[in-house]
Short mmCIF file of C-alpha atoms (C1' of nucleotides) in Angstrom, two decimals:
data_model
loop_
_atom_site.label_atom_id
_atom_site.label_comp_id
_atom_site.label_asym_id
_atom_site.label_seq_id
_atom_site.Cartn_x
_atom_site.Cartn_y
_atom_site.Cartn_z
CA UNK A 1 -7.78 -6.85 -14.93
CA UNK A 2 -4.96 -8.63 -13.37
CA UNK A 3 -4.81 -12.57 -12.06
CA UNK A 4 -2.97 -13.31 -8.63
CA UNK A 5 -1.87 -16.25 -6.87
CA UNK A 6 -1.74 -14.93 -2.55
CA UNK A 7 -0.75 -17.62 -0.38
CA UNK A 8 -1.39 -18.47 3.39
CA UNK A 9 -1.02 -20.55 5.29
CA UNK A 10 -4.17 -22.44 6.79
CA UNK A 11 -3.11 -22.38 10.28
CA UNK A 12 -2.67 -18.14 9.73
CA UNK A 13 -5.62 -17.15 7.75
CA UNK A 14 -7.77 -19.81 5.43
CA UNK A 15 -9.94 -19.53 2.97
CA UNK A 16 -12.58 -20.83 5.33
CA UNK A 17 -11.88 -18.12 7.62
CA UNK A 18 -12.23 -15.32 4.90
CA UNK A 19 -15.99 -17.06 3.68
CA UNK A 20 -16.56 -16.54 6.94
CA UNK A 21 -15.82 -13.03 7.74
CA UNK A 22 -18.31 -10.36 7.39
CA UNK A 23 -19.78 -9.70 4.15
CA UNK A 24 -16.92 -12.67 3.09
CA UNK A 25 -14.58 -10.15 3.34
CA UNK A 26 -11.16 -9.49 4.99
CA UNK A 27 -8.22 -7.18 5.49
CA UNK A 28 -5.38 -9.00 3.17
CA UNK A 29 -2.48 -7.48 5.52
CA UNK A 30 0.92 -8.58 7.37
CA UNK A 31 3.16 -8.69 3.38
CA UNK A 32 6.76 -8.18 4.66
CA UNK A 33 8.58 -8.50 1.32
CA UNK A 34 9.20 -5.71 -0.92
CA UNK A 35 8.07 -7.46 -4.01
CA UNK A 36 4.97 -8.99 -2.92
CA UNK A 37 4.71 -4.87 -1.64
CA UNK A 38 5.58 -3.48 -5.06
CA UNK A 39 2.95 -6.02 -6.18
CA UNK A 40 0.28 -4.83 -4.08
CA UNK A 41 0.80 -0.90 -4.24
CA UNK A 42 1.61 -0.90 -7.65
CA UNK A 43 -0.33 -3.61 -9.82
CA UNK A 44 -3.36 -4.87 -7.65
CA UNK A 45 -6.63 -3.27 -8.58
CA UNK A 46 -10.27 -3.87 -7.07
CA UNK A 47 -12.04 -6.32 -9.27
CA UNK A 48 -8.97 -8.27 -9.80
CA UNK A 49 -9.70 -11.93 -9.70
CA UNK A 50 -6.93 -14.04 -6.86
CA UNK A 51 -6.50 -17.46 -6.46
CA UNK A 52 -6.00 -18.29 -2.55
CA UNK A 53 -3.22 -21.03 -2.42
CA UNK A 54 -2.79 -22.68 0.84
CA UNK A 55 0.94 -23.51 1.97
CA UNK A 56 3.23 -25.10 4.42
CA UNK A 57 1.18 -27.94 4.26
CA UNK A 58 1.31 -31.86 3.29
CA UNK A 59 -1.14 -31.09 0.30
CA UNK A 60 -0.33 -27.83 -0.37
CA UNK A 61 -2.57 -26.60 -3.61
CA UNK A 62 -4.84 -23.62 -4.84
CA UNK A 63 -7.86 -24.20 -2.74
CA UNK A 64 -10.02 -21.53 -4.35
CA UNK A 65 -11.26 -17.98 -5.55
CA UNK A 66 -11.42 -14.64 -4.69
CA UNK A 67 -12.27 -10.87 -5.90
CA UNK A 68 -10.09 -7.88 -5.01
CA UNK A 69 -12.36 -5.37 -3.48
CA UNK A 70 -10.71 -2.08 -2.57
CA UNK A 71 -7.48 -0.20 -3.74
CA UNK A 72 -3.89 -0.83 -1.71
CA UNK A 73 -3.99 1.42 1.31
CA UNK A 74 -1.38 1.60 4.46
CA UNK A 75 -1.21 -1.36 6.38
CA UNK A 76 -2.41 -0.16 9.45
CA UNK A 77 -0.68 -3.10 11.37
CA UNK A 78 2.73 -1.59 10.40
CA UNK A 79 1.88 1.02 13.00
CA UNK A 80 0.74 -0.81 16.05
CA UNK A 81 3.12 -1.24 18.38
CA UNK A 82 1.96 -4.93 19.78
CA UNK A 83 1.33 -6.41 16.13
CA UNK A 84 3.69 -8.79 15.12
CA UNK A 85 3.59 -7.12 12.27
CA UNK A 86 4.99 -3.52 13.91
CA UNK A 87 7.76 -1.78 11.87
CA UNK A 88 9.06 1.30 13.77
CA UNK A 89 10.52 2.36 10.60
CA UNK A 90 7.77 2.91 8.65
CA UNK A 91 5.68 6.55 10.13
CA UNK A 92 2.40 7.51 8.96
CA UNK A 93 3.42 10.27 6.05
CA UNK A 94 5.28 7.46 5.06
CA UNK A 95 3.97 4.24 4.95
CA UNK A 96 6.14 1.07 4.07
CA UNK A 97 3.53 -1.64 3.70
CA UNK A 98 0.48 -1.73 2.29
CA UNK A 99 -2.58 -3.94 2.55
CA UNK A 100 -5.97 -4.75 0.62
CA UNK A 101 -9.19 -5.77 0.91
CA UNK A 102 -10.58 -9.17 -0.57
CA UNK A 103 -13.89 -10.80 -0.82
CA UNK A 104 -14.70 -14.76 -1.13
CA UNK A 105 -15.57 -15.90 -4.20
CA UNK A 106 -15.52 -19.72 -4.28
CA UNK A 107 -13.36 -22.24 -2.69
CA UNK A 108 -13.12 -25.28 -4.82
CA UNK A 109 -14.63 -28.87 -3.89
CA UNK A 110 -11.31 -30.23 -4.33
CA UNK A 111 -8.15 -28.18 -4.12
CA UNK A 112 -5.70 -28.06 -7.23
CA UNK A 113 -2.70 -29.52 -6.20
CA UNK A 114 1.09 -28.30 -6.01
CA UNK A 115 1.49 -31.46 -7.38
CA UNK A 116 -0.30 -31.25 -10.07
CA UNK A 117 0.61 -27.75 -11.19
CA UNK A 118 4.13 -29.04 -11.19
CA UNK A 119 2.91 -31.40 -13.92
CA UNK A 120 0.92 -29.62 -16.61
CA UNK A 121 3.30 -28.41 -19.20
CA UNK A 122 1.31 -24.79 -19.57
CA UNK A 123 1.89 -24.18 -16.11
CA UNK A 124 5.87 -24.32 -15.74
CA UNK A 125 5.91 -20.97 -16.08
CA UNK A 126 4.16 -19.91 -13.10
CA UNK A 127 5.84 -18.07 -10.64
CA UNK A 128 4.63 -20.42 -7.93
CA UNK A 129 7.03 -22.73 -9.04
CA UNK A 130 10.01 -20.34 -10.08
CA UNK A 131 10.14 -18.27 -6.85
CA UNK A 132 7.91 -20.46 -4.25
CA UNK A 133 8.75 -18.03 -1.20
CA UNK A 134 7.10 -14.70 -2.99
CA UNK A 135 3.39 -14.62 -1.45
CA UNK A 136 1.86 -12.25 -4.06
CA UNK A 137 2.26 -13.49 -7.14
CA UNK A 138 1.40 -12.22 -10.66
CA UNK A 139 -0.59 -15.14 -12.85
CA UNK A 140 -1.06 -14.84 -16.61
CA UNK A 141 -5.09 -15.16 -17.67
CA UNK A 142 -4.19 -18.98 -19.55
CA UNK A 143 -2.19 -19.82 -16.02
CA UNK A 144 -5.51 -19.03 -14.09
CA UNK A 145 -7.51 -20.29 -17.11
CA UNK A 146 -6.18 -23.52 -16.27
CA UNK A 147 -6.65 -24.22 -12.70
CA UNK A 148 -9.91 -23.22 -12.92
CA UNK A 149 -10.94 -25.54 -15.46
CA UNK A 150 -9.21 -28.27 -13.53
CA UNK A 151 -11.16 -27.47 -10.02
CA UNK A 152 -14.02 -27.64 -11.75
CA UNK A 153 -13.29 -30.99 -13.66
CA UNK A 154 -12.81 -33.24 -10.59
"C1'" DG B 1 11.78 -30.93 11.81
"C1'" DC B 2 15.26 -30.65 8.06
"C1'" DC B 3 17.49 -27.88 4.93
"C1'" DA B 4 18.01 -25.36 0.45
"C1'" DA B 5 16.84 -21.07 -1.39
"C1'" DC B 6 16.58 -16.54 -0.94
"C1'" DG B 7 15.68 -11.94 1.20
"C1'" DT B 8 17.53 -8.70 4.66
"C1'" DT B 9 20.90 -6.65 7.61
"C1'" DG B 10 24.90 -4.34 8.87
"C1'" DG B 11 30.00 -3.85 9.15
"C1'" DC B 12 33.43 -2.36 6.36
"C1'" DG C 1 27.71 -0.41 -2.27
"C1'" DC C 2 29.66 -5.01 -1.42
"C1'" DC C 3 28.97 -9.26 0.65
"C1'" DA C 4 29.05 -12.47 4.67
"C1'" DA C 5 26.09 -13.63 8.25
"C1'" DC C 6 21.77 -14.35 9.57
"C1'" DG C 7 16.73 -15.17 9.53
"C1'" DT C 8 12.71 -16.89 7.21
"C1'" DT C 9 10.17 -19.56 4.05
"C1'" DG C 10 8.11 -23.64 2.46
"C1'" DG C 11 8.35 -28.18 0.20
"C1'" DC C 12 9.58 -32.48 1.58
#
DNA sequence: GCCAACGTTGGC
DNA sequence: GCCAACGTTGGC
């Protein structure tokens, strides 16, 4: 079992907007980057436990939880002509994205800050603040150990 | 909305 | 296969 940080931005997809999908789930699709990709094919398994960060905000923080609930499979977006997220490189026998599924778990009374990540000692480590531009990121179990202890603390 | 960091592209 | 140019990301 593997801990991930995914980020979005609020104004793309939310947190709200996946606890309100169907069955609080939704298609985790659109990664562009090879090593959020390799991430996803490779290393993502259901029943892996992500933290949703939102970015490209003012207080941009972890703002909750959820549970990875199906393997990586083709994104089918990569093959739709009108997405913005088309690639007329990638065919069908040989699919260059890939995608998941994700479920709401919890999103946190108050979100865990940037901030106050960049602060806590056992966290300067964390890829988030290494390589801030990667979207899927691996977290170690006492990374995610700690920002859930501190949304719960308040 | 600025701009530094960094990933991708494409000419050679 | 190098690397300069370019585009995108994301914190501020």
């Amino acid at each position: 079992m593997n801990y991930w940080l995914f980020k979005t931005e609020p104004d793309e997809f939310s947190i709200q907007q996946l606890a309100s999908s169907p069955n609080h789930t939704a298609r985790w699709d659109g990664i562009r980057n090879y090593q959020a990709r390799n991430f996803l094919r490779d290393r993502v398994q259901a029943g892996d436990l992500v933290l949703i960060y939102h970015g490209k905000i003012k207080q941009a923080g972890v703002v909750g939880t959820a549970q990875v609930v199906s393997p990586a499979y083709a994104d089918p977006a990569q093959f739709d002509a009108g997405s913005p997220y088309y690639d007329p490189k990638s065919s069908g026998s040989a699919p260059r994205w890939f995608c998941i599924d994700i479920q709401w778990q919890d999103t946190f009374v108050e979100p865990v800050l940037l901030d106050w990540i960049k602060e806590q000692h056992e966290l300067s480590n964390m890829m988030l603040l290494k390589q801030g531009r990667l979207s899927v990121q691996l977290v170690t179990e006492p990374e995610s150990r700690c920002i859930l202890q501190k949304s719960q603390r308040r």
